[in-house]
CSV table of C-alpha atoms in Angstrom, one decimal:
chain,number,residue,atom,x,y,z
A,1,UNK,CA,198.1,192.6,59.2
A,2,UNK,CA,197.1,196.2,59.3
A,3,UNK,CA,197.2,198.3,62.4
A,4,UNK,CA,193.4,198.4,62.9
A,5,UNK,CA,193.1,194.6,62.8
A,6,UNK,CA,196.0,194.2,65.3
A,7,UNK,CA,194.3,196.8,67.6
A,8,UNK,CA,191.0,194.9,67.4
A,9,UNK,CA,192.7,191.6,68.3
A,10,UNK,CA,194.5,193.2,71.3
A,11,UNK,CA,191.3,194.8,72.5
A,12,UNK,CA,189.5,191.5,72.1
A,13,UNK,CA,192.2,189.7,74.1
A,14,UNK,CA,192.0,192.3,76.8
A,15,UNK,CA,188.2,191.9,77.0
A,16,UNK,CA,188.6,188.2,77.4
A,17,UNK,CA,191.1,188.6,80.2
A,18,UNK,CA,188.9,191.2,81.9
A,19,UNK,CA,185.9,188.9,81.7
A,20,UNK,CA,188.0,186.0,83.2
A,21,UNK,CA,189.2,188.2,86.0
A,22,UNK,CA,185.7,189.4,86.6
A,23,UNK,CA,184.3,185.8,86.7
A,24,UNK,CA,187.2,184.8,89.0
A,25,UNK,CA,186.4,187.6,91.4
A,26,UNK,CA,182.7,186.9,91.4
A,27,UNK,CA,183.4,183.2,92.0
A,28,UNK,CA,185.7,184.0,95.0
A,29,UNK,CA,183.0,186.3,96.4
A,30,UNK,CA,180.3,183.6,96.0
A,31,UNK,CA,182.5,181.0,97.6
A,32,UNK,CA,183.3,183.4,100.5
A,33,UNK,CA,179.6,184.2,100.9
A,34,UNK,CA,178.8,180.5,101.0
A,35,UNK,CA,181.6,179.9,103.6
A,36,UNK,CA,180.7,182.8,105.8
A,37,UNK,CA,177.0,182.0,105.5
A,38,UNK,CA,177.8,178.4,106.7
A,39,UNK,CA,179.8,179.7,109.6
A,40,UNK,CA,177.0,182.2,110.5
A,41,UNK,CA,174.4,179.5,110.4
A,42,UNK,CA,176.6,177.1,112.4
A,43,UNK,CA,177.1,179.8,115.1
A,44,UNK,CA,173.4,180.5,115.2
A,45,UNK,CA,172.7,176.8,115.7
A,46,UNK,CA,175.5,176.5,118.3
A,47,UNK,CA,174.2,179.6,120.2
A,48,UNK,CA,170.6,178.2,120.0
A,49,UNK,CA,171.9,174.9,121.4
A,50,UNK,CA,173.8,176.7,124.2
A,51,UNK,CA,170.7,178.6,125.1
A,52,UNK,CA,168.9,175.3,125.3
A,53,UNK,CA,171.5,173.6,127.4
A,54,UNK,CA,171.9,173.5,131.2
A,55,UNK,CA,175.1,175.0,132.6
A,56,UNK,CA,176.6,174.2,136.0
A,57,UNK,CA,179.8,175.6,137.5
A,58,UNK,CA,182.5,173.6,139.3
A,59,UNK,CA,185.1,175.0,141.7
A,60,UNK,CA,187.7,172.3,142.2
A,61,UNK,CA,191.1,172.1,143.8
A,62,UNK,CA,193.0,171.2,140.7
A,63,UNK,CA,196.3,172.7,141.9
A,64,UNK,CA,197.8,173.2,145.4
A,65,UNK,CA,197.9,170.9,148.4
A,66,UNK,CA,194.6,169.2,147.6
A,67,UNK,CA,195.1,168.7,143.9
A,68,UNK,CA,194.9,164.9,143.9
A,69,UNK,CA,191.5,164.9,145.7
A,70,UNK,CA,190.1,167.6,143.5
A,71,UNK,CA,191.3,165.9,140.3
A,72,UNK,CA,189.7,162.6,141.3
A,73,UNK,CA,186.5,164.5,142.2
A,74,UNK,CA,186.6,166.1,138.7
A,75,UNK,CA,186.9,162.6,137.2
A,76,UNK,CA,183.7,161.5,138.8
A,77,UNK,CA,181.9,164.7,137.9
A,78,UNK,CA,182.8,164.4,134.2
A,79,UNK,CA,181.8,160.7,134.2
A,80,UNK,CA,178.3,161.7,135.5
A,81,UNK,CA,177.8,164.5,133.0
A,82,UNK,CA,179.1,162.4,130.0
A,83,UNK,CA,176.7,159.5,130.9
A,84,UNK,CA,173.7,161.9,131.1
A,85,UNK,CA,174.5,163.7,127.9
A,86,UNK,CA,175.1,160.4,126.0
A,87,UNK,CA,171.7,159.2,127.2
A,88,UNK,CA,170.0,162.3,125.8
A,89,UNK,CA,170.6,164.9,128.4
A,90,UNK,CA,168.5,166.4,131.2
A,91,UNK,CA,164.9,166.8,130.0
A,92,UNK,CA,166.3,166.7,126.4
A,93,UNK,CA,168.9,169.3,127.1
A,94,UNK,CA,172.7,168.8,127.2
A,95,UNK,CA,174.6,169.7,130.3
A,96,UNK,CA,177.6,171.9,130.1
A,97,UNK,CA,180.1,172.3,133.0
A,98,UNK,CA,182.3,175.3,133.5
A,99,UNK,CA,185.3,174.3,135.6
A,100,UNK,CA,187.3,176.8,137.7
A,101,UNK,CA,190.4,175.9,139.8
A,102,UNK,CA,190.3,177.0,143.4
A,103,UNK,CA,194.1,176.4,143.8
A,104,UNK,CA,193.2,174.9,147.2
A,105,UNK,CA,192.8,178.4,148.6
A,106,UNK,CA,190.0,180.6,149.9
A,107,UNK,CA,191.1,183.4,147.6
A,108,UNK,CA,191.0,181.1,144.6
A,109,UNK,CA,187.5,179.9,145.6
A,110,UNK,CA,186.2,183.4,146.0
A,111,UNK,CA,187.6,184.5,142.6
A,112,UNK,CA,186.1,181.5,140.9
A,113,UNK,CA,182.7,182.1,142.5
A,114,UNK,CA,182.7,185.7,141.3
A,115,UNK,CA,183.4,184.6,137.7
A,116,UNK,CA,180.7,181.9,137.8
A,117,UNK,CA,178.1,184.3,139.1
A,118,UNK,CA,177.9,185.9,135.6
A,119,UNK,CA,178.0,182.7,133.6
A,120,UNK,CA,174.2,182.0,133.6
A,121,UNK,CA,174.7,178.7,135.6
A,122,UNK,CA,172.0,176.7,137.4
A,123,UNK,CA,174.1,175.5,140.3
A,124,UNK,CA,177.7,175.1,141.5
A,125,UNK,CA,179.7,172.0,142.6
A,126,UNK,CA,182.6,172.5,145.0
A,127,UNK,CA,185.2,170.1,146.3
A,128,UNK,CA,187.4,170.5,149.4
A,129,UNK,CA,187.3,171.8,153.0
A,130,UNK,CA,188.9,175.2,152.3
A,131,UNK,CA,186.5,175.7,149.5
A,132,UNK,CA,183.6,174.6,151.6
A,133,UNK,CA,184.4,177.3,154.2
A,134,UNK,CA,185.1,180.0,151.6
A,135,UNK,CA,182.0,179.4,149.4
A,136,UNK,CA,179.8,179.5,152.5
A,137,UNK,CA,181.0,183.0,153.3
A,138,UNK,CA,181.0,184.5,149.8
A,139,UNK,CA,177.7,182.9,148.6
A,140,UNK,CA,175.4,184.2,151.3
A,141,UNK,CA,172.8,186.3,149.6
A,142,UNK,CA,173.3,184.6,146.3
A,143,UNK,CA,170.4,182.6,144.7
A,144,UNK,CA,172.7,179.9,143.2
A,145,UNK,CA,172.4,176.5,144.9
A,146,UNK,CA,175.7,174.9,145.8
A,147,UNK,CA,176.6,171.2,146.2
A,148,UNK,CA,179.9,170.7,148.2
A,149,UNK,CA,181.6,167.4,148.4
A,150,UNK,CA,185.0,165.8,149.5
A,151,UNK,CA,184.7,168.1,152.6
A,152,UNK,CA,184.2,166.9,156.2
A,153,UNK,CA,185.0,170.2,158.0
A,154,UNK,CA,182.6,172.1,160.3
A,155,UNK,CA,181.7,175.6,159.3
A,156,UNK,CA,182.9,178.5,161.4
A,157,UNK,CA,179.7,180.5,160.8
A,158,UNK,CA,176.1,179.9,160.0
A,159,UNK,CA,175.5,178.0,156.8
A,160,UNK,CA,174.1,179.5,153.6
A,161,UNK,CA,170.6,177.8,153.3
A,162,UNK,CA,171.4,177.0,149.6
A,163,UNK,CA,174.7,175.2,150.5
A,164,UNK,CA,174.4,171.3,150.5
A,165,UNK,CA,177.1,168.9,151.6
A,166,UNK,CA,177.4,165.5,149.9
A,167,UNK,CA,180.0,164.1,152.4
A,168,UNK,CA,180.1,163.0,156.0
A,169,UNK,CA,180.9,165.8,158.5
A,170,UNK,CA,184.0,165.7,160.7
A,171,UNK,CA,181.9,165.5,163.9
A,172,UNK,CA,179.8,162.6,162.6
A,173,UNK,CA,182.9,160.7,161.6
A,174,UNK,CA,184.7,161.4,164.9
A,175,UNK,CA,181.8,160.1,167.0
A,176,UNK,CA,181.9,156.7,165.3
A,177,UNK,CA,185.7,156.7,165.3
A,178,UNK,CA,185.8,157.4,169.1
A,179,UNK,CA,183.3,154.7,169.8
A,180,UNK,CA,185.3,152.2,167.7
A,181,UNK,CA,188.4,153.1,169.7
A,182,UNK,CA,186.5,152.6,173.0
A,183,UNK,CA,185.1,149.3,171.9
A,184,UNK,CA,188.6,148.0,171.2
A,185,UNK,CA,189.5,148.6,174.9
A,186,UNK,CA,191.9,151.5,174.2
A,187,UNK,CA,192.4,153.9,177.1
A,188,UNK,CA,195.5,155.9,175.9
A,189,UNK,CA,195.8,157.1,172.4
A,190,UNK,CA,198.0,159.3,170.2
A,191,UNK,CA,196.4,161.5,167.5
A,192,UNK,CA,198.2,162.4,164.3
A,193,UNK,CA,196.9,165.2,162.0
A,194,UNK,CA,198.1,167.8,159.6
A,195,UNK,CA,198.9,171.4,160.7
A,196,UNK,CA,196.1,173.0,158.6
A,197,UNK,CA,192.5,174.2,159.1
A,198,UNK,CA,191.1,170.7,158.7
A,199,UNK,CA,193.7,169.2,161.1
A,200,UNK,CA,192.6,171.7,163.8
A,201,UNK,CA,189.0,170.5,163.4
A,202,UNK,CA,190.1,166.9,163.6
A,203,UNK,CA,191.9,167.6,166.8
A,204,UNK,CA,189.0,169.6,168.2
A,205,UNK,CA,186.2,167.1,167.5
A,206,UNK,CA,188.2,163.9,168.0
A,207,UNK,CA,189.5,165.0,171.4
A,208,UNK,CA,185.9,166.2,172.3
A,209,UNK,CA,184.5,162.7,171.8
A,210,UNK,CA,187.5,160.9,173.3
A,211,UNK,CA,187.0,162.8,176.5
A,212,UNK,CA,183.4,161.9,176.6
A,213,UNK,CA,184.4,158.2,176.6
A,214,UNK,CA,187.2,158.7,179.1
A,215,UNK,CA,190.0,157.9,176.6
A,216,UNK,CA,193.2,159.8,177.3
A,217,UNK,CA,194.9,161.7,174.5
A,218,UNK,CA,198.5,161.1,175.6
A,219,UNK,CA,200.3,162.8,172.7
A,220,UNK,CA,199.9,164.4,169.3
A,221,UNK,CA,201.8,164.2,166.0
A,222,UNK,CA,201.1,167.5,164.2
A,223,UNK,CA,202.8,167.2,160.9
A,224,UNK,CA,203.5,169.6,158.0
A,225,UNK,CA,201.6,168.7,154.9
A,226,UNK,CA,204.4,169.9,152.8
A,227,UNK,CA,207.2,167.9,154.5
A,228,UNK,CA,207.9,164.1,154.7
A,229,UNK,CA,210.3,164.7,157.6
A,230,UNK,CA,208.2,163.4,160.4
A,231,UNK,CA,210.3,160.7,162.0
A,232,UNK,CA,211.3,162.8,165.0
A,233,UNK,CA,207.7,163.8,165.7
A,234,UNK,CA,206.6,160.2,165.7
A,235,UNK,CA,209.5,159.1,167.9
A,236,UNK,CA,208.6,161.8,170.5
A,237,UNK,CA,204.9,160.8,170.5
A,238,UNK,CA,205.7,157.1,171.0
A,239,UNK,CA,207.5,158.0,174.3
A,240,UNK,CA,204.1,158.5,175.8
A,241,UNK,CA,203.4,154.7,175.3
A,242,UNK,CA,200.0,154.9,173.6
A,243,UNK,CA,197.9,151.8,173.2
A,244,UNK,CA,196.7,153.0,169.8
A,245,UNK,CA,197.4,155.7,167.3
A,246,UNK,CA,194.7,157.5,165.3
A,247,UNK,CA,196.2,158.8,162.0
A,248,UNK,CA,194.4,161.3,160.0
A,249,UNK,CA,195.3,163.1,156.8
A,250,UNK,CA,196.1,162.6,153.2
A,251,UNK,CA,199.1,162.5,150.8
A,252,UNK,CA,202.9,161.9,151.2
A,253,UNK,CA,203.3,163.4,154.7
A,254,UNK,CA,200.4,161.3,155.9
A,255,UNK,CA,202.0,158.2,154.4
A,256,UNK,CA,205.4,159.1,156.0
A,257,UNK,CA,203.8,159.2,159.4
A,258,UNK,CA,202.4,155.7,158.8
A,259,UNK,CA,205.7,154.3,157.7
A,260,UNK,CA,207.6,156.0,160.7
A,261,UNK,CA,205.1,154.5,163.2
A,262,UNK,CA,205.9,151.0,161.8
A,263,UNK,CA,209.6,151.5,161.4
A,264,UNK,CA,209.9,152.7,165.0
A,265,UNK,CA,208.4,149.5,166.3
A,266,UNK,CA,204.9,150.4,167.3
A,267,UNK,CA,202.8,147.3,167.6
A,268,UNK,CA,199.5,148.6,168.9
A,269,UNK,CA,196.3,149.3,166.9
A,270,UNK,CA,196.1,152.0,164.1
A,271,UNK,CA,192.8,153.8,163.7
A,272,UNK,CA,191.7,156.2,161.0
A,273,UNK,CA,189.3,157.0,158.2
A,274,UNK,CA,188.9,156.2,154.5
A,275,UNK,CA,192.3,157.6,153.5
A,276,UNK,CA,193.9,154.5,155.1
A,277,UNK,CA,192.0,152.4,152.5
A,278,UNK,CA,192.8,154.6,149.4
A,279,UNK,CA,194.8,152.8,146.6
A,280,UNK,CA,197.6,155.4,146.9
A,281,UNK,CA,198.0,154.7,150.7
A,282,UNK,CA,198.0,151.0,150.2
A,283,UNK,CA,200.5,151.3,147.4
A,284,UNK,CA,202.9,153.6,149.3
A,285,UNK,CA,202.5,152.4,152.9
A,286,UNK,CA,201.0,148.9,152.9
A,287,UNK,CA,203.7,147.5,155.2
A,288,UNK,CA,202.5,150.0,157.8
A,289,UNK,CA,198.9,148.9,157.7
A,290,UNK,CA,199.4,145.9,160.0
A,291,UNK,CA,196.6,146.0,162.5
A,292,UNK,CA,193.7,148.3,163.2
A,293,UNK,CA,190.3,149.7,162.3
A,294,UNK,CA,188.9,152.4,160.1
A,295,UNK,CA,185.5,154.1,159.8
A,296,UNK,CA,184.5,155.0,156.3
A,297,UNK,CA,182.1,155.6,153.6
A,298,UNK,CA,183.5,153.7,150.7
A,299,UNK,CA,183.1,152.6,147.1
A,300,UNK,CA,182.9,148.8,147.1
A,301,UNK,CA,184.8,148.1,143.8
A,302,UNK,CA,184.2,144.4,144.3
A,303,UNK,CA,180.4,144.8,144.5
A,304,UNK,CA,178.2,142.5,142.4
A,305,UNK,CA,175.8,145.4,141.8
A,306,UNK,CA,175.7,145.9,137.9
A,307,UNK,CA,175.5,149.7,138.4
A,308,UNK,CA,178.7,149.8,140.4
A,309,UNK,CA,180.4,147.2,138.2
A,310,UNK,CA,179.6,149.3,135.1
A,311,UNK,CA,181.0,152.4,136.8
A,312,UNK,CA,184.2,150.7,137.8
A,313,UNK,CA,184.7,149.3,134.3
A,314,UNK,CA,184.1,152.6,132.5
A,315,UNK,CA,186.3,154.5,135.0
A,316,UNK,CA,189.2,152.2,134.5
A,317,UNK,CA,188.8,152.5,130.7
A,318,UNK,CA,188.6,156.3,130.8
A,319,UNK,CA,191.3,157.1,133.4
A,320,UNK,CA,193.5,153.9,133.5
A,321,UNK,CA,193.2,153.7,137.3
A,322,UNK,CA,191.0,152.1,139.9
A,323,UNK,CA,188.2,154.3,141.2
A,324,UNK,CA,188.0,155.3,144.8
A,325,UNK,CA,185.9,157.3,147.3
A,326,UNK,CA,186.9,160.7,146.0
A,327,UNK,CA,185.7,160.2,142.4
A,328,UNK,CA,182.7,158.3,143.7
A,329,UNK,CA,181.8,161.4,145.8
A,330,UNK,CA,182.3,163.6,142.7
A,331,UNK,CA,180.0,161.3,140.6
A,332,UNK,CA,177.3,160.9,143.2
A,333,UNK,CA,177.1,164.5,144.2
A,334,UNK,CA,176.8,165.5,140.5
A,335,UNK,CA,174.1,162.9,139.8
A,336,UNK,CA,172.2,164.1,142.9
A,337,UNK,CA,172.4,167.7,141.9
A,338,UNK,CA,171.3,167.0,138.3
A,339,UNK,CA,168.3,165.0,139.6
A,340,UNK,CA,167.4,168.1,141.7
A,341,UNK,CA,167.6,170.3,138.6
A,342,UNK,CA,165.5,167.9,136.6
A,343,UNK,CA,162.8,167.8,139.3
A,344,UNK,CA,163.0,171.6,139.6
A,345,UNK,CA,162.2,172.0,135.9
A,346,UNK,CA,159.4,169.4,135.9
A,347,UNK,CA,157.7,170.7,139.0
A,348,UNK,CA,158.5,174.4,138.6
A,349,UNK,CA,160.2,174.6,142.0
A,350,UNK,CA,163.5,175.9,143.4
A,351,UNK,CA,166.4,173.5,142.9
A,352,UNK,CA,167.1,173.6,146.7
A,353,UNK,CA,163.5,172.5,147.4
A,354,UNK,CA,163.8,169.7,144.8
A,355,UNK,CA,167.0,168.4,146.4
A,356,UNK,CA,165.3,168.3,149.8
A,357,UNK,CA,162.3,166.5,148.3
A,358,UNK,CA,164.4,163.5,147.1
A,359,UNK,CA,163.7,160.9,149.8
A,360,UNK,CA,166.1,158.3,148.5
A,361,UNK,CA,168.5,158.0,145.5
A,362,UNK,CA,170.5,154.9,145.0
A,363,UNK,CA,174.0,155.8,143.9
A,364,UNK,CA,177.6,154.4,144.2
A,365,UNK,CA,177.7,155.1,147.9
A,366,UNK,CA,174.3,153.7,148.8
A,367,UNK,CA,170.8,155.1,149.1
A,368,UNK,CA,171.1,158.7,150.4
A,369,UNK,CA,169.0,161.8,151.1
A,370,UNK,CA,169.6,165.2,152.7
A,371,UNK,CA,168.7,165.9,156.3
A,372,UNK,CA,167.4,169.1,157.8
A,373,UNK,CA,170.9,170.5,158.0
A,374,UNK,CA,171.5,170.0,154.3
A,375,UNK,CA,174.0,167.3,155.0
A,376,UNK,CA,173.6,164.0,153.2
A,377,UNK,CA,172.8,160.8,155.2
A,378,UNK,CA,175.3,158.0,154.8
A,379,UNK,CA,175.9,154.4,155.9
A,380,UNK,CA,179.3,154.4,157.6
A,381,UNK,CA,181.2,151.2,157.7
A,382,UNK,CA,183.7,150.0,160.3
A,383,UNK,CA,186.5,148.0,158.7
A,384,UNK,CA,189.1,145.6,160.2
A,385,UNK,CA,192.6,146.4,158.8
A,386,UNK,CA,195.1,143.5,158.7
A,387,UNK,CA,198.3,143.6,156.7
A,388,UNK,CA,196.9,146.1,154.2
A,389,UNK,CA,193.7,144.2,153.6
A,390,UNK,CA,190.3,145.5,154.9
A,391,UNK,CA,187.2,143.5,156.0
A,392,UNK,CA,183.9,145.2,156.7
A,393,UNK,CA,182.5,144.5,160.2
A,394,UNK,CA,179.4,146.6,160.6
A,395,UNK,CA,177.4,149.5,159.2
A,396,UNK,CA,176.0,152.5,161.0
A,397,UNK,CA,173.5,154.8,159.3
A,398,UNK,CA,174.3,158.5,159.9
A,399,UNK,CA,171.5,161.0,159.9
């Protein structure tokens, strides 16, 4: 082979390799263009869908002293949103929730609200008494409607007109509780409550209504919510020889108070609210729930109502636990708020006006509406407590 022929072969081989490299590069570029075009189109569609969705915010006590209550409230909230989205959404739009942790603190609530203000949300859901107080102060002047739940406390200052409460107030509850104590012939009583802001309100309003009925508050058990060491406090209170003890609170310290009352030999009546009937209380302090009465709004998990039965079934499947009042409040308040948003869109009105226009909405906790104070109306039940079992006696409608 001469030199010219060899050179031609080498040049031809180089050309083939160059063409292959060129084709490979072009192929890679085309593939990348297809991939990035797909991503771009997907993002455009996602952004379009987000623009066509309804966003609400949620400030929940997911950490801190009230984390259990906040977590249960979140469970109910997510159940309500999942059901609505699965059924086609709200006026054909999916509902998206942005959840912020209040850390069971006023500071955490305020920081969460400031973040949500810039998130293009239609409304906010809040759980907890500390959060209720804080959101009322920080939200005045804001145009965002707020639905508060799992909060009984009374506000220290005037209420934001866009702040709604889907829960019974402390004073409403204490009126019925004091009347129940009076009807059972109790003249001397001990009051147990935690040493926090809510506990101070319990003491204030319970004592106020006990005095009106000439029932003497002979001693108090003011316990630390972060300590289960309550036995000495209970022993000292029992020296006043009360005929009954009204126990208020939530959590391990609350349960320790109940156990100490029983262990120290008290045989009188125990009075309280829905926390005495919670599955956690019954599990951890059933032997202390010997005899007494509670006043409560409650989720009747044994109801024959298909709507409630379906909720209980789905809740157990999703969370592997029995539902209770806190998740029911989270569910109901979310459904009520979303109904208000739906009516607002359909009738071109403010969400707050739409909420007030709902005359009756049948939910897990009964048929409810909002009164002139933006508090929901409830049917309160009085229950007889005997050896950890509860029997409903009567219902009182609260306006």
